Amino acid sequence: MAMTIQRWTRYNLFATPGSAVLSIVSIPLTVYVAFLAARWAMVDARWSVITDNLVVLLVGTFPRDQLWRAVIAGAVLSLLVGLTIGVVLATRRWKVSAIVATVCLGAAALSFAIHQQAVAGALVCISIAALARVAATRVPMVSRGIGLLWLVGLGSICAELAPAGVSNWGGLLASVLVTAIATLLSIPLGILLAFGKNSRYSSLRVACSGYIELVRSVPVISIVYWAWIIVPLVFPPQFHISDLARGVVAFVLFYGAYTAEYVRAGIQGVARGQSEAAQSLGFNKLDENFIIVLPQALKAVIPALVGNVLDLFNNVPALFIIGLTDFLNAGQIILANPQYSGSQYEVYVFLFAVYLAIGALISYVARRIEARMSRGSR
Amino acid sequence: MSAIVQMERLNKSYGTFHVLKDIDLQVRAGEVVVVIGASGSGKSTLIRCVNGLEHFGDGRLLVDGVELAPSVDGFGTSKRELAAIRRDVGMVFQHFNLFPHKTVLENVMLAPIRVRRWPKARAEATARSLLERVGLAAHVDKYPSQLSGGQQQRVAIARSLAMEPRLMLFDEPTSALDPEMVGEVLEVMRELAKSGMTMMIVTHEMGFAREVADRIIYMDHGKILEEGTPEAIFDHPAQERTRTFLSRVLKH
């Protein structure tokens, strides 16, 4: 054992003189910085700013007497995420997830008993996700209908949260909801734009290309502001369109264009022989595109599409411009309070940690999908 | 007997390259026509015109009574007419072109269900019997990537036959296969010819052509240089260039 550790260090850290110098400099430095950070986190930092304002961070200005709605929404989201992970992971090993679920449930009960509701809630969500992951591997129907499940799930979350007032949705809940809804809606838009851009009819081609080029040339914030002004004009005056809905529309319009380019790349990657075979069998254009070409195109670009989701999630703070309090903005609002204005490090470290966790989850999903699809292919 | 395929002074150019020159051709029901020629002679382009995968610039083309219009950039024949032709004309490609995301059975079933609107049960029964006919009953639930080239091509033939076509086009069906798999595909094609299917085959397999063809067509630089029975073409070629081509090809 000691032999292999020696060999490992020699090979990985000290292979060349340059590599050795780098190791000698960077490793102690990293250890020192990590030590300082850990000491700060555990001794100097006053985390009360987070614990006091956790509700604001998680749900913004949600009416406090209806928080149970947010809890249900969180549970449904955990369920959907768990199912998605289950569908995406190639392995059918479920025992680890089952163990994780049980342990988390036990820890949650414990935390609840000692009045740590937030921790309890988080643990319950994790266990729901783990159980959902197990369920997804057992039930084959899930992988067919995962898109539909998200649609139904998000729809029911919106319906269930609506009575609390859509303008009150905020915090991490709003960030995640905007990401999920915008992703779900931007994918069909992207697909339609991609086929439109490849169409035989030049008017459709020009319209779709023009739209894509226009949207890709401007920052997302300007599309958000533009949508905030334009969307209400489309509906009759008695309909009040919430800021959140306008923000979602903006993101759908923006990321739909990027999705279109990814999908178009995928379509062009599908061998021409596939279209020829479909045509010579008598398929009409619609069937040829949606049954033969599109599944193959999407399969090739799903990693890029999931990266798009990550980008979307990280750009949700742009909604501050129309008055939405998403997760990042909630943190800034807390800092505006003179009582907590000195706690910038704590707040931003917390924000960073949560963004990192969610971003890592999305990236992990992308990597697993990529690994799964390259398995057994040329 | 009426002609299933009728070409009159068919011309096609890719820009300045005149790839098909004044083609006059008739294929009658039940005939097996084999088109031979050097690469670039236009033989693949010729049969791809029959089901509309290539558009021609000038001339007359009737397939199964439906007239295909000459066109410049694909806006010639109406979609409905093209669809009508393609329903009754099957095509087998050099590179199989099976749908990789569907199983073998699904590949064969898909077109009858979506195009001819058959109920699933009928399509499945037909698919299974066709796969049995080409010798692949044991592979129905596999994916194309799990099959050898010869097996894939046989699935491709079954897929085209599932539409119950009146004419089958073969574009160099065995050119992409390893030699040991060529035989199994030719066997299927031989049986198909015996059963009376009208076939237009582009191939380099001269032995097969001699055995199965009712008529051989030799194409050279876009023109039909010579046509006749296999005996006439192989044993007594009239044109010099035909003789040269055959001597090069029949050497091995």
XYZ file of C-alpha atoms in Angstrom, chain A residues 35-228:
194
model
C -7.288 25.958 6.530
C -7.878 29.715 6.712
C -11.233 29.318 4.999
C -12.295 26.507 7.291
C -11.240 28.471 10.345
C -13.146 31.509 9.140
C -16.234 29.449 8.401
C -16.306 27.764 11.751
C -14.956 30.377 14.141
C -15.091 33.928 12.828
C -18.110 33.887 10.615
C -21.433 34.795 12.084
C -23.873 32.543 10.295
C -26.806 34.024 12.097
C -27.355 36.242 9.083
C -28.167 33.132 7.088
C -30.210 31.346 9.705
C -32.207 34.457 10.537
C -33.001 35.183 6.915
C -33.294 31.663 5.578
C -36.936 32.063 4.704
C -36.234 35.181 2.658
C -33.403 33.436 0.850
C -35.514 30.433 0.075
C -38.854 31.945 -0.854
C -38.472 35.730 -0.940
C -41.544 37.665 0.174
C -43.792 34.624 0.242
C -46.606 35.106 2.789
C -45.339 33.506 5.944
C -48.632 31.891 6.830
C -48.688 29.912 3.589
C -45.210 28.508 3.726
C -46.620 25.007 3.640
C -47.326 25.636 -0.043
C -43.650 26.264 -0.640
C -42.774 23.124 1.251
C -45.053 21.069 -1.001
C -43.538 22.760 -4.052
C -40.075 21.859 -2.798
C -41.138 18.267 -2.291
C -42.578 17.980 -5.800
C -39.416 19.516 -7.266
C -37.270 17.024 -5.361
C -39.449 14.254 -6.734
C -39.008 15.468 -10.309
C -35.267 15.936 -9.907
C -34.945 12.485 -8.403
C -36.914 10.923 -11.239
C -34.764 12.727 -13.795
C -31.565 11.535 -12.175
C -32.958 8.035 -12.111
C -33.767 8.210 -15.800
C -30.388 9.665 -16.667
C -28.152 7.360 -14.690
C -27.322 4.239 -16.586
C -26.889 2.018 -13.584
C -29.764 0.147 -12.044
C -28.132 -0.029 -8.636
C -30.695 1.273 -6.254
C -29.495 0.082 -2.898
C -27.214 3.056 -2.288
C -30.026 5.496 -2.992
C -32.376 3.551 -0.765
C -29.842 3.703 2.053
C -29.335 7.439 1.496
C -33.093 7.949 1.594
C -33.494 6.067 4.851
C -30.568 7.789 6.532
C -31.814 11.212 5.467
C -35.311 10.489 6.686
C -33.919 9.406 10.033
C -31.715 12.494 10.283
C -34.670 14.648 9.263
C -36.803 13.247 12.050
C -33.945 13.943 14.434
C -33.493 17.521 13.200
C -37.193 18.135 13.466
C -37.099 16.937 17.032
C -34.407 19.477 17.886
C -36.285 22.255 16.060
C -33.927 22.502 13.111
C -36.774 22.686 10.619
C -34.694 23.966 7.756
C -32.211 21.125 8.011
C -35.066 18.685 8.418
C -36.706 20.070 5.296
C -33.526 19.778 3.278
C -33.008 16.203 4.407
C -36.581 15.277 3.551
C -36.087 16.697 0.064
C -32.929 14.667 -0.409
C -34.659 11.510 0.688
C -37.589 12.161 -1.647
C -35.139 12.630 -4.498
C -33.330 9.413 -3.619
C -36.588 7.462 -3.444
C -37.687 8.943 -6.759
C -34.405 7.871 -8.292
C -35.072 4.319 -7.153
C -38.620 4.466 -8.482
C -37.399 5.698 -11.859
C -35.131 2.718 -12.292
C -37.923 0.311 -11.459
C -40.649 1.798 -13.614
C -39.717 1.930 -17.327
C -42.628 4.209 -18.188
C -40.880 7.070 -16.417
C -38.120 7.438 -18.969
C -40.652 7.665 -21.781
C -42.727 10.312 -20.144
C -40.166 12.345 -18.210
C -40.895 15.461 -20.255
C -44.605 15.103 -19.637
C -43.973 14.490 -15.950
C -42.050 17.745 -15.688
C -44.820 19.571 -17.492
C -47.500 18.179 -15.214
C -45.336 18.617 -12.120
C -44.472 22.241 -12.844
C -48.040 22.993 -13.812
C -49.338 21.641 -10.545
C -46.673 23.523 -8.577
C -47.706 26.774 -10.230
C -51.355 26.056 -9.580
C -50.643 25.191 -5.996
C -48.488 28.242 -5.318
C -50.710 30.671 -7.194
C -53.129 31.451 -4.325
C -50.232 32.962 -2.404
C -49.845 35.578 -5.109
C -47.433 35.089 -8.001
C -45.776 38.416 -7.271
C -44.726 37.007 -3.915
C -42.744 34.134 -5.312
C -39.086 34.751 -4.675
C -35.804 33.390 -3.457
C -34.393 30.009 -4.389
C -37.851 28.699 -5.134
C -38.376 31.359 -7.785
C -34.917 30.764 -9.259
C -35.523 27.059 -9.627
C -39.068 27.488 -10.945
C -38.043 30.053 -13.550
C -35.197 27.780 -14.660
C -37.403 24.724 -14.923
C -40.328 26.392 -16.682
C -38.133 28.363 -19.068
C -36.131 25.243 -19.949
C -39.252 23.202 -20.568
C -40.738 25.832 -22.873
C -37.561 26.862 -24.665
C -36.835 23.379 -25.959
C -39.931 23.115 -28.207
C -39.331 26.677 -29.381
C -35.734 25.834 -30.195
C -36.766 22.740 -32.124
C -39.317 24.673 -34.182
C -36.821 27.442 -34.917
C -34.188 24.901 -35.941
C -36.502 23.216 -38.429
C -37.706 26.607 -39.596
C -34.190 27.708 -40.311
C -33.646 24.563 -42.410
C -36.932 24.909 -44.219
C -37.404 24.870 -47.986
C -39.391 28.071 -47.850
C -37.154 31.105 -47.839
C -39.579 33.307 -45.937
C -39.571 30.891 -43.009
C -35.821 30.510 -43.247
C -35.235 34.235 -43.190
C -37.688 34.802 -40.343
C -36.125 32.139 -38.143
C -32.538 33.112 -38.939
C -33.334 36.742 -38.326
C -34.916 36.007 -34.994
C -32.030 33.830 -33.853
C -29.386 36.326 -34.919
C -31.224 39.208 -33.285
C -31.675 37.452 -29.959
C -28.136 36.165 -29.875
C -26.745 39.639 -30.447
C -28.184 41.203 -27.315
C -27.592 40.537 -23.645
C -30.257 38.610 -21.791
C -31.026 41.579 -19.590
C -32.241 43.644 -22.506
C -34.541 40.836 -23.617
C -35.903 40.662 -20.073
C -36.640 44.364 -20.016
C -38.099 44.273 -23.524
C -40.362 41.351 -22.657
C -41.494 43.087 -19.483
